Short mmCIF file of C-alpha atoms in Angstrom, two decimals:
data_model
loop_
_atom_site.label_atom_id
_atom_site.label_comp_id
_atom_site.label_asym_id
_atom_site.label_seq_id
_atom_site.Cartn_x
_atom_site.Cartn_y
_atom_site.Cartn_z
CA MET A 688 119.00 118.27 94.42
CA ALA A 689 122.06 117.18 96.25
CA GLN A 690 125.34 117.14 94.61
CA SER A 691 125.38 113.77 93.00
CA GLY A 692 128.06 111.48 94.39
CA LEU A 693 126.93 108.54 92.34
CA PRO A 694 126.83 109.33 88.61
CA GLU A 695 124.34 106.42 88.04
CA PHE A 696 121.64 108.52 89.65
CA GLU A 697 121.98 111.53 87.29
CA GLN A 698 120.06 109.79 84.47
CA LEU A 699 117.57 108.36 86.82
CA ALA A 700 116.75 111.78 88.29
CA GLN A 701 116.43 113.22 84.80
CA GLN A 702 114.06 110.48 83.82
CA ILE A 703 111.95 110.95 86.90
CA GLU A 704 111.86 114.62 86.25
CA GLU A 705 110.48 113.96 82.74
CA GLU A 706 107.85 111.60 84.11
CA GLY A 707 106.91 114.24 86.55
CA ALA A 708 106.51 117.01 83.90
CA LEU A 709 104.29 114.59 81.87
CA ARG A 710 102.16 113.76 84.87
CA ASP A 711 101.78 117.57 85.71
CA LYS A 712 100.59 118.14 82.16
CA LEU A 713 98.15 115.28 82.37
CA ARG A 714 96.82 116.46 85.74
CA GLU A 715 96.13 119.82 84.26
CA LEU A 716 94.08 118.23 81.42
CA ARG A 717 92.40 116.11 83.95
CA ASP A 718 91.41 119.15 85.96
CA ALA A 719 89.99 120.73 82.70
CA LEU A 720 87.98 117.59 82.15
CA GLU A 721 86.66 117.71 85.73
CA ALA A 722 85.62 121.34 85.21
CA ALA A 723 83.56 120.18 82.15
CA LEU A 724 81.99 117.40 84.21
CA ARG A 725 80.65 119.78 86.90
CA PRO A 726 77.93 121.55 84.85
CA VAL A 727 76.70 118.10 83.74
CA ASP A 728 76.43 117.04 87.30
CA THR A 729 74.61 120.25 88.12
CA ALA A 730 72.06 119.64 85.28
CA LEU A 731 71.44 116.12 86.25
CA GLY A 732 71.44 117.08 89.98
CA LEU A 733 68.33 119.20 89.24
CA LEU A 734 66.42 116.12 88.40
CA HIS A 735 66.07 115.73 92.17
CA VAL A 736 64.19 118.93 92.53
CA LYS A 737 62.54 119.82 89.19
CA ALA A 738 59.59 117.87 87.89
CA ASP A 739 60.14 118.78 84.29
CA VAL A 740 62.72 116.43 83.09
CA ALA A 741 63.14 117.19 79.38
CA PRO A 742 64.99 120.48 79.53
CA LEU A 743 67.38 119.09 82.08
CA LEU A 744 68.23 116.15 79.91
CA GLN A 745 68.66 118.44 76.89
CA GLN A 746 71.01 120.66 78.75
CA ALA A 747 73.16 117.73 80.14
CA GLN A 748 73.35 116.17 76.67
CA SER A 749 74.40 119.54 75.09
CA LEU A 750 77.36 119.71 77.65
CA LEU A 751 78.76 116.29 76.76
CA PRO A 752 80.70 117.05 73.55
CA THR A 753 82.84 119.39 75.65
CA VAL A 754 83.48 116.55 78.13
CA CYS A 755 84.39 114.30 75.14
CA GLU A 756 86.74 116.88 73.59
CA ARG A 757 88.64 117.26 76.90
CA LEU A 758 88.79 113.61 77.62
CA GLY A 759 90.10 113.06 74.16
CA ALA A 760 92.70 115.85 74.69
CA LEU A 761 93.84 114.22 77.85
CA GLN A 762 94.06 110.74 76.38
CA SER A 763 95.93 111.82 73.31
CA ALA A 764 98.54 113.61 75.43
CA VAL A 765 99.67 110.26 76.74
CA PRO A 766 102.77 108.92 74.89
CA GLU A 767 102.09 105.97 72.60
CA GLY A 768 102.02 102.69 74.59
CA CYS A 769 101.81 104.36 78.11
CA PHE A 770 98.09 104.47 78.45
CA TYR A 771 98.01 102.11 81.44
CA LYS A 772 100.95 103.76 82.95
CA TYR A 773 99.04 107.00 83.50
CA ASN A 774 95.36 106.11 83.42
CA ASP A 775 95.10 106.08 87.28
CA LEU A 776 95.05 109.89 86.88
CA TRP A 777 91.66 110.01 85.17
CA ARG A 778 89.95 106.75 86.06
CA GLN A 779 87.60 108.51 88.54
CA SER A 780 86.73 111.12 85.98
CA VAL A 781 85.86 108.48 83.38
CA VAL A 782 83.77 106.57 85.94
CA ARG A 783 81.86 109.82 86.55
CA VAL A 784 81.36 110.36 82.81
CA VAL A 785 79.91 106.86 82.38
CA GLN A 786 77.63 107.42 85.34
CA GLN A 787 76.25 110.59 83.78
CA ALA A 788 75.88 109.11 80.35
CA VAL A 789 74.22 105.86 81.62
CA LEU A 790 71.69 107.94 83.69
CA LEU A 791 71.03 110.14 80.73
CA HIS A 792 70.61 107.28 78.38
CA PHE A 793 68.17 105.55 80.68
CA LEU A 794 65.93 108.65 80.94
CA GLU A 795 66.18 109.51 77.26
CA THR A 796 65.29 106.02 76.10
CA GLY A 797 61.98 106.20 78.04
CA GLY A 798 63.12 105.88 81.66
CA CYS A 799 60.73 108.73 82.58
CA GLN A 800 57.76 107.61 80.43
CA THR A 801 54.98 105.26 80.82
CA LEU A 802 55.08 102.13 78.66
CA ALA A 803 52.06 103.54 76.77
CA ASP A 804 53.97 106.81 75.93
CA ALA A 805 57.06 104.92 75.08
CA ASP A 806 55.15 102.79 72.58
CA ARG A 807 54.04 105.89 70.86
CA SER A 808 57.31 107.70 70.78
CA ILE A 809 59.86 104.98 70.15
CA ASP A 810 59.65 102.71 67.09
CA THR A 811 57.61 99.68 67.60
CA ALA A 812 60.44 97.33 66.64
CA ASP A 813 61.48 96.85 70.25
CA SER A 814 58.18 97.60 71.90
CA ALA A 815 58.56 94.79 74.34
CA ALA A 816 61.56 96.54 75.77
CA PRO A 817 61.07 98.14 79.14
CA CYS A 818 61.16 101.90 79.40
CA GLY A 819 64.81 103.06 79.76
CA ARG A 820 67.71 101.09 78.61
CA LEU A 821 71.29 100.48 79.65
CA ALA A 822 73.78 102.31 77.57
CA ALA A 823 76.42 99.97 76.22
CA ARG A 824 79.98 101.31 76.04
CA GLN A 825 79.47 102.37 72.49
CA ASP A 826 76.25 104.20 73.44
CA VAL A 827 78.27 106.12 76.02
CA GLN A 828 80.88 107.01 73.48
CA ARG A 829 78.08 107.97 71.04
CA ARG A 830 76.49 110.22 73.57
CA LEU A 831 79.77 111.84 74.33
CA ARG A 832 80.34 112.68 70.79
CA GLY A 833 77.01 114.39 70.56
CA SER A 834 73.93 113.49 68.40
CA ASP A 835 74.75 115.88 65.60
CA VAL A 836 78.00 114.20 64.73
CA ALA A 837 77.80 111.11 62.55
CA ASP A 838 79.23 107.91 64.05
CA ASN A 839 82.10 107.63 61.50
CA ALA A 840 83.09 111.23 61.90
CA GLU A 841 86.83 112.06 62.23
CA ILE A 842 86.59 112.27 65.99
CA PRO A 843 88.52 109.43 67.67
CA ALA A 844 86.47 107.61 70.16
CA VAL A 845 87.51 108.19 73.77
CA ARG A 846 88.74 105.10 75.58
CA ILE A 847 86.60 103.63 78.31
CA GLU A 848 88.06 100.69 80.07
CA THR A 849 85.78 97.80 81.02
CA ASP A 850 86.23 98.32 84.75
CA GLU A 851 85.52 102.11 84.35
CA TYR A 852 82.33 101.23 82.44
CA LEU A 853 81.17 98.80 85.01
CA LEU A 854 82.02 101.03 87.94
CA GLY A 855 80.10 103.87 86.17
CA VAL A 856 77.03 101.61 85.72
CA CYS A 857 77.04 100.78 89.49
CA SER A 858 77.41 104.36 90.33
CA ALA A 859 74.42 105.32 88.09
CA ILE A 860 72.25 102.73 89.91
CA GLN A 861 73.40 104.09 93.29
CA GLU A 862 72.32 107.57 91.98
CA MET A 863 69.00 106.20 90.77
CA SER A 864 68.23 104.70 94.25
CA ARG A 865 68.46 108.22 95.63
CA LEU A 866 66.76 109.89 92.75
CA ALA A 867 63.75 107.54 92.71
CA ALA A 868 62.60 108.74 96.18
CA ASN A 869 62.97 112.31 95.19
CA ARG A 870 61.08 111.78 91.98
CA VAL A 871 58.20 110.39 94.17
CA VAL A 872 58.34 113.54 96.22
CA LEU A 873 57.92 115.48 92.95
CA GLY A 874 54.83 113.50 92.07
CA ASP A 875 56.55 111.38 89.46
CA PHE A 876 55.64 107.80 89.96
CA VAL A 877 56.66 106.50 86.55
CA THR A 878 60.43 107.02 86.66
CA PRO A 879 61.00 105.13 89.93
CA LYS A 880 59.20 102.03 88.56
CA ASN A 881 61.21 101.99 85.49
CA MET A 882 64.29 102.47 87.59
CA ALA A 883 63.48 99.39 89.64
CA VAL A 884 63.06 97.28 86.45
CA PHE A 885 66.28 98.65 85.09
CA ALA A 886 68.30 98.11 88.24
CA ASN A 887 67.05 94.42 88.49
CA GLU A 888 67.93 93.73 84.91
CA VAL A 889 71.37 95.27 85.20
CA HIS A 890 72.00 93.46 88.44
CA ALA A 891 71.13 90.20 86.63
CA GLY A 892 73.78 91.11 84.11
CA PHE A 893 76.37 91.73 86.71
CA ARG A 894 75.70 88.25 88.14
CA LEU A 895 77.29 86.77 84.94
CA LEU A 896 80.64 88.20 85.97
CA ASN A 897 83.41 86.54 88.06
CA PHE A 898 84.79 89.25 90.19
CA ARG A 899 88.13 89.54 91.98
CA ASN A 900 88.38 91.14 95.36
CA ASP A 901 88.76 94.69 94.03
CA ALA A 902 86.97 97.97 93.79
CA LEU A 903 84.56 96.51 91.13
CA ARG A 904 83.66 93.70 93.56
CA ARG A 905 82.89 96.16 96.34
CA SER A 906 80.82 98.29 93.86
CA TYR A 907 78.88 95.16 92.79
CA ASP A 908 78.27 94.26 96.52
CA GLY A 909 76.81 97.64 97.09
CA LEU A 910 74.49 97.31 94.06
CA LYS A 911 72.12 94.96 95.79
CA TYR A 912 71.28 97.52 98.36
CA ALA A 913 70.41 100.11 95.70
CA VAL A 914 68.28 97.44 93.94
CA GLN A 915 66.69 96.55 97.22
CA ARG A 916 65.87 100.38 97.83
CA LEU A 917 64.40 100.64 94.31
CA ASP A 918 62.26 97.56 94.93
CA GLY A 919 61.08 99.00 98.21
CA ILE A 920 59.97 102.30 96.48
CA GLN A 921 58.19 100.35 93.81
CA TYR A 922 56.44 98.32 96.53
CA ASP A 923 55.40 101.51 98.34
CA LEU A 924 53.93 102.90 95.07
CA SER A 925 52.16 99.80 94.05
CA ILE A 926 50.38 98.93 97.35
CA ARG A 927 48.91 102.48 97.17
CA ASN A 928 48.07 101.96 93.57
CA LEU A 929 50.07 105.03 92.48
CA ARG A 930 51.10 105.19 88.89
CA MET B 349 47.98 97.73 84.40
CA SER B 350 46.71 95.28 81.86
CA SER B 351 48.49 96.15 78.58
CA GLY B 352 51.34 97.97 80.38
CA LYS B 353 52.19 95.00 82.54
CA ARG B 354 55.87 94.80 82.90
CA GLN B 355 57.65 91.58 82.49
CA ARG B 356 59.53 90.62 85.60
CA THR B 357 63.38 90.65 85.34
CA ASP B 358 64.67 89.11 82.20
CA SER B 359 68.11 87.95 82.94
CA SER B 360 69.11 87.77 79.23
CA ARG B 361 68.05 91.35 78.43
CA TYR B 362 71.69 92.69 78.64
CA ASP B 363 73.52 89.50 77.67
CA ASP B 364 74.99 91.25 74.70
CA ILE B 365 76.65 93.83 76.97
CA PHE B 366 77.65 91.54 79.91
CA GLY B 367 78.64 88.38 77.85
CA PRO B 368 81.74 89.95 76.35
CA VAL B 369 82.59 91.62 79.52
CA ALA B 370 82.55 88.41 81.47
CA ALA B 371 84.93 86.86 78.96
CA GLU B 372 87.21 89.89 79.18
CA LEU B 373 87.32 89.88 82.94
CA ASP B 374 88.07 86.19 83.08
CA ALA B 375 90.95 86.52 80.57
CA TYR B 376 92.29 89.51 82.71
CA LYS B 377 92.18 87.53 85.83
CA GLU B 378 93.94 84.49 84.30
CA LYS B 379 96.75 86.57 82.79
CA ARG B 380 97.11 88.34 86.06
CA GLU B 381 97.47 85.08 88.02
CA ARG B 382 100.13 83.82 85.60
CA LEU B 383 102.11 87.05 86.00
CA VAL B 384 101.76 87.00 89.75
CA LYS B 385 103.18 83.64 89.74
CA ALA B 386 106.00 84.60 87.27
CA SER B 387 106.87 87.47 89.63
CA ARG B 388 107.01 85.15 92.65
CA ASP B 389 109.36 82.77 90.77
CA THR B 390 111.53 85.68 89.74
CA THR B 391 111.64 86.83 93.37
CA ALA B 392 112.68 83.38 94.59
CA ALA B 393 115.51 83.12 91.96
CA ALA B 394 116.75 86.56 92.76
CA LYS B 395 116.72 85.84 96.50
CA LYS B 396 119.01 82.82 95.87
CA VAL B 397 121.48 84.97 94.03
CA ILE B 398 121.39 87.47 96.90
CA PHE B 399 122.17 84.69 99.46
CA LYS B 400 124.94 83.44 97.29
CA LEU B 401 126.47 86.91 97.09
CA LEU B 402 126.27 87.21 100.85
CA ARG B 403 128.30 84.06 101.14
CA VAL B 404 131.02 85.34 99.01
CA ASN B 405 132.81 87.41 101.60
CA LYS B 406 133.58 84.91 104.30
CA VAL B 407 137.35 84.91 104.45
CA VAL B 408 138.83 85.99 107.70
CA GLU B 409 141.90 87.75 106.37
CA PRO B 410 141.96 91.50 106.98
CA THR B 411 142.00 92.26 103.13
CA ALA B 412 139.00 90.08 102.73
CA ARG B 413 137.49 91.09 99.43
CA THR B 414 138.13 87.96 97.53
CA LEU B 415 137.30 89.02 93.97
CA ASP B 416 138.36 85.67 92.51
CA ASP B 417 135.78 83.79 94.58
CA PRO B 418 134.08 81.39 92.19
CA LEU B 419 130.76 82.18 93.80
CA LEU B 420 131.02 85.55 92.08
CA ASP B 421 131.04 84.02 88.71
CA GLU B 422 128.30 81.66 89.65
CA ALA B 423 126.17 84.67 90.79
CA GLU B 424 126.83 86.36 87.54
CA GLU B 425 125.53 83.29 85.58
CA ASP B 426 122.52 82.97 87.95
CA LEU B 427 121.70 86.64 87.25
CA ALA B 428 121.68 86.02 83.50
CA ALA B 429 119.42 83.07 84.12
CA VAL B 430 117.03 85.34 86.10
CA ARG B 431 117.01 87.77 83.14
CA ARG B 432 116.14 84.98 80.74
CA LYS B 433 113.34 84.01 83.07
CA ILE B 434 111.98 87.53 83.10
CA VAL B 435 112.00 87.60 79.26
CA ASP B 436 110.44 84.12 78.91
CA ASP B 437 107.79 84.30 81.64
CA ILE B 438 106.95 87.98 81.81
CA ALA B 439 107.87 89.79 78.60
CA ALA B 440 106.48 86.98 76.52
CA GLU B 441 103.03 87.77 77.80
CA PHE B 442 103.08 91.03 75.98
CA VAL B 443 104.41 90.23 72.55
CA ALA B 444 102.77 88.72 69.53
CA ASP B 445 106.06 87.55 68.18
CA PRO B 446 109.58 87.78 69.57
CA ALA B 447 110.57 90.48 67.13
CA SER B 448 107.86 92.91 68.04
CA SER B 449 107.93 95.38 70.84
CA LEU B 450 105.80 94.99 73.95
CA THR B 451 102.14 95.95 73.82
CA GLU B 452 100.87 98.74 76.04
CA GLU B 453 99.26 95.95 78.17
CA TYR B 454 102.71 95.77 79.80
CA TRP B 455 101.92 98.71 81.98
CA ARG B 456 98.42 97.42 82.75
CA TYR B 457 99.94 94.32 84.48
CA GLN B 458 103.10 95.94 85.58
CA PRO B 459 102.04 96.29 89.27
CA GLN B 460 101.57 92.46 89.30
CA PHE B 461 105.13 91.64 88.52
CA SER B 462 107.02 94.69 89.82
CA THR B 463 108.07 93.02 93.03
CA GLY B 464 109.81 90.32 91.05
CA LEU B 465 111.60 92.91 88.94
CA GLN B 466 112.62 94.86 92.16
CA GLU B 467 114.09 91.72 93.61
CA TYR B 468 116.15 91.20 90.43
CA ILE B 469 117.28 94.77 90.48
CA GLU B 470 118.37 94.39 94.03
CA ALA B 471 120.29 91.23 93.24
CA ALA B 472 121.95 92.90 90.23
CA CYS B 473 122.91 95.92 92.37
CA LEU B 474 124.29 93.79 95.08
CA TYR B 475 126.34 91.92 92.65
CA ALA B 476 127.77 95.17 91.36
CA TRP B 477 128.65 96.25 94.80
CA VAL B 478 130.26 93.02 95.95
CA ARG B 479 132.23 92.78 92.81
CA HIS B 480 133.01 96.30 91.89
CA SER B 481 132.07 98.30 94.94
CA VAL B 482 129.57 100.41 92.98
CA CYS B 483 125.88 100.53 92.56
CA ALA B 484 124.50 99.33 89.11
CA GLY B 485 122.88 102.26 87.34
CA TRP B 486 119.39 102.26 86.01
CA ARG B 487 120.53 102.65 82.36
CA GLU B 488 123.07 99.95 82.79
CA LEU B 489 120.45 97.49 84.14
CA GLN B 490 118.09 98.49 81.25
CA ALA B 491 120.84 97.78 78.76
CA GLN B 492 121.24 94.25 80.15
CA LEU B 493 117.54 93.59 79.76
CA PRO B 494 116.50 95.41 76.69
CA GLN B 495 113.35 93.45 76.16
CA VAL B 496 111.67 94.62 79.37
CA PRO B 497 111.20 98.32 80.29
CA ILE B 498 112.52 98.97 83.81
CA ASP B 499 110.42 101.46 85.47
CA THR B 500 112.09 104.17 87.48
CA THR B 501 109.97 103.12 90.44
CA ASP B 502 111.10 99.59 90.29
CA TYR B 503 114.72 100.67 90.11
CA LEU B 504 114.59 103.06 93.05
CA LEU B 505 112.57 100.73 95.27
CA GLY B 506 114.97 97.85 94.35
CA VAL B 507 117.92 100.05 95.35
CA CYS B 508 116.23 100.88 98.69
CA ASP B 509 116.06 97.15 99.33
CA LEU B 510 119.70 96.78 98.56
CA THR B 511 120.59 98.77 101.71
CA GLY B 512 119.30 96.05 103.95
CA GLU B 513 121.52 93.46 102.32
CA VAL B 514 124.62 95.63 102.34
CA MET B 515 123.93 96.35 106.02
CA ARG B 516 123.70 92.63 106.75
CA GLU B 517 126.87 92.03 104.93
CA ALA B 518 128.68 94.81 106.74
CA VAL B 519 127.64 93.73 110.22
CA GLN B 520 128.25 90.14 109.48
CA SER B 521 131.80 90.86 108.32
CA VAL B 522 132.79 92.31 111.63
CA ALA B 523 131.87 89.03 113.32
CA LEU B 524 133.91 87.28 110.72
CA GLY B 525 136.88 89.58 111.49
CA ASN B 526 136.76 91.92 108.57
CA VAL B 527 136.81 95.31 110.15
CA GLN B 528 137.36 97.24 106.99
CA LEU B 529 134.24 96.37 105.13
CA PRO B 530 131.97 98.29 107.44
CA PHE B 531 133.71 101.50 106.73
CA ALA B 532 133.43 101.05 103.02
CA ALA B 533 129.83 99.89 103.24
CA CYS B 534 129.02 102.85 105.43
CA ARG B 535 130.24 105.34 102.88
CA PHE B 536 128.41 103.61 100.12
CA LEU B 537 125.18 103.44 102.06
CA GLN B 538 125.39 107.09 103.18
CA GLN B 539 125.75 108.09 99.55
CA LEU B 540 122.76 105.92 98.54
CA LEU B 541 120.68 107.46 101.24
CA VAL B 542 121.45 110.94 100.08
CA GLU B 543 120.67 110.01 96.52
CA CYS B 544 117.43 108.27 97.33
CA ARG B 545 116.25 111.06 99.59
CA ALA B 546 117.02 113.65 96.99
CA LEU B 547 115.01 111.70 94.37
CA LYS B 548 112.01 111.47 96.79
CA GLN B 549 111.12 115.08 96.17
CA THR B 550 111.05 114.64 92.46
CA ALA B 551 109.27 111.34 92.62
CA ALA B 552 106.45 112.82 94.61
CA ARG B 553 104.89 114.38 91.44
CA SER B 554 106.06 111.75 89.02
CA TRP B 555 104.58 108.71 90.49
CA PRO B 556 101.22 107.44 91.61
CA GLY B 557 100.50 107.90 95.36
CA THR B 558 100.63 104.17 96.12
CA VAL B 559 104.19 103.92 94.84
CA ASN B 560 105.15 107.11 96.76
CA SER B 561 103.86 105.73 100.10
CA GLU B 562 105.86 102.58 99.42
CA LEU B 563 109.00 104.67 98.79
CA ASP B 564 108.41 106.56 102.06
CA ARG B 565 108.20 103.26 103.90
CA LYS B 566 111.31 101.90 102.27
CA LEU B 567 113.25 105.09 102.83
CA GLU B 568 112.54 104.77 106.59
CA THR B 569 113.78 101.13 106.64
CA MET B 570 116.73 102.28 104.59
CA ALA B 571 117.64 105.07 107.04
CA SER B 572 117.47 102.59 110.01
CA SER B 573 119.80 100.20 108.10
CA VAL B 574 122.36 103.01 107.46
CA VAL B 575 122.25 103.91 111.21
CA LYS B 576 123.03 100.32 112.11
CA VAL B 577 126.11 100.35 109.94
CA GLU B 578 127.13 103.83 111.23
CA GLU B 579 126.72 102.55 114.71
CA THR B 580 128.97 99.62 113.99
CA CYS B 581 131.65 101.90 112.60
CA TYR B 582 131.32 104.16 115.64
CA LYS B 583 132.03 101.19 117.97
CA LEU B 584 134.92 99.96 115.91
CA ARG B 585 136.48 103.39 115.85
CA LEU B 586 136.01 103.65 119.72
CA ARG B 587 137.55 100.33 120.32
CA GLN B 588 140.50 101.22 118.14
CA ALA B 589 141.04 104.43 120.22
CA GLU B 590 140.78 102.43 123.47
CA TYR B 591 142.96 99.36 122.48
CA PRO B 592 144.95 100.32 119.32
CA ALA B 593 146.56 96.91 119.33
CA ALA B 594 143.28 95.02 119.20
CA ALA B 595 141.98 96.83 116.20
CA GLY B 596 144.95 97.19 113.99
CA ALA B 597 143.04 96.42 110.81
CA ILE B 598 140.67 99.29 111.02
CA PRO B 599 141.61 101.83 108.36
CA PRO B 600 143.43 104.71 109.99
CA LEU B 601 141.62 108.05 110.08
CA SER B 602 143.87 109.70 107.50
CA GLU B 603 142.99 107.07 104.79
CA GLU B 604 139.29 107.84 105.13
CA GLU B 605 137.70 110.32 102.72
CA PRO B 606 136.16 113.15 104.41
CA ASN B 607 132.98 111.83 105.71
CA ARG B 608 129.84 112.71 103.72
CA THR B 609 127.31 114.12 105.98
CA VAL B 610 123.73 113.13 105.42
CA ASP B 611 122.07 116.50 105.44
CA ASP B 612 118.47 117.53 105.05
#
């Protein structure tokens, strides 16, 4: 640093140094979080090439508590009151987490089952529900904590902002539009159908929102093409009477 | 597909998820709009102070820093009014009651009103320079406005903008016959440029990328402003060497401090 001719800048430089040190630390924690996300992506990525879904889902779910722990460590390293000053650092990571959890939740709540199977395995209370449901934000948080931990356990819930949640949902549907065709290749005609229903219902939900011209709006605009693709796959299957 | 017949899209299936989200997004948008407007109003008010300050130094005498110019006191009052405006229109959005501190939401909306704050900072620094020939420090400005956290980004970006105003003042003053001000302004600006460039390296890891690219842009503008003033001083000095009688008011070389060189 140059010899300071203006003393007013000393304190400023010091403050900026401190902010930089904090940001470096948060970046490290963010990178650790990203490292924990990679194996989840790998497990879910195998859905494109392996017909047997259950072990992949189990594996992905078993990796989520680590993700949760690292996201929690990252968020709790932020000084009180400065959450929004630094959350640009991990926004993309959280969107990815949500995408993974939404996909997982959909598949585990019956997304890869026929309605008849689902009726047998899930309680009849909500039997009218389609196969595969949208994870609400709390569902995502619950999945992250892991199924063996009670809801009221002493683990602070990780923060998922509304826009991060919505971007993650859009991203999950984008992923489904690609996954659906690959499931057909694997001889799985049930999951793509459920995905089409799911995408239409979620898209209907998105239509309730008033968007600004921002990233969310662009994601939403992209959603209709994913829905269209899934509808197209469903059409291809049904005219051939494949189920 | 008789019993397993799917129902076609049921738009109310996820109302419980999207309903609250819709309300939240609307509230965010409205608050954002209010703050954008408050920021624009702050900018306009600060701009007026800046123009007022630029009118201060219009006396043609060679010693022309008229520190008793009533406009200076007016400008000081106007600055206080801008501060009140910032507290009433911006800070008030982030407190439940006046005694409590700001909520963390402050930083969520900060990008929406940071241009207004920067303009205020620019005006406050210009005032300090016109009146006291110094730049107002970050801590000093923060002390004057304790209710609103002044981000380091806003301070530094505000100071970068200050350069343009000082340049205008320096160049203008030559036309008005004050041939001493450009030399003082030149030294001041050269110092500021060194400081801001030095901070740029630190800021690169401390601030988000969008802010850093804005800083890069402003530093370029800043450098070109400094060059304009340097060019003016160069011409004045040349003229003095050529026609000493015509440029008697220019400070003689010996009175100048050793010129700081802008290295790196």
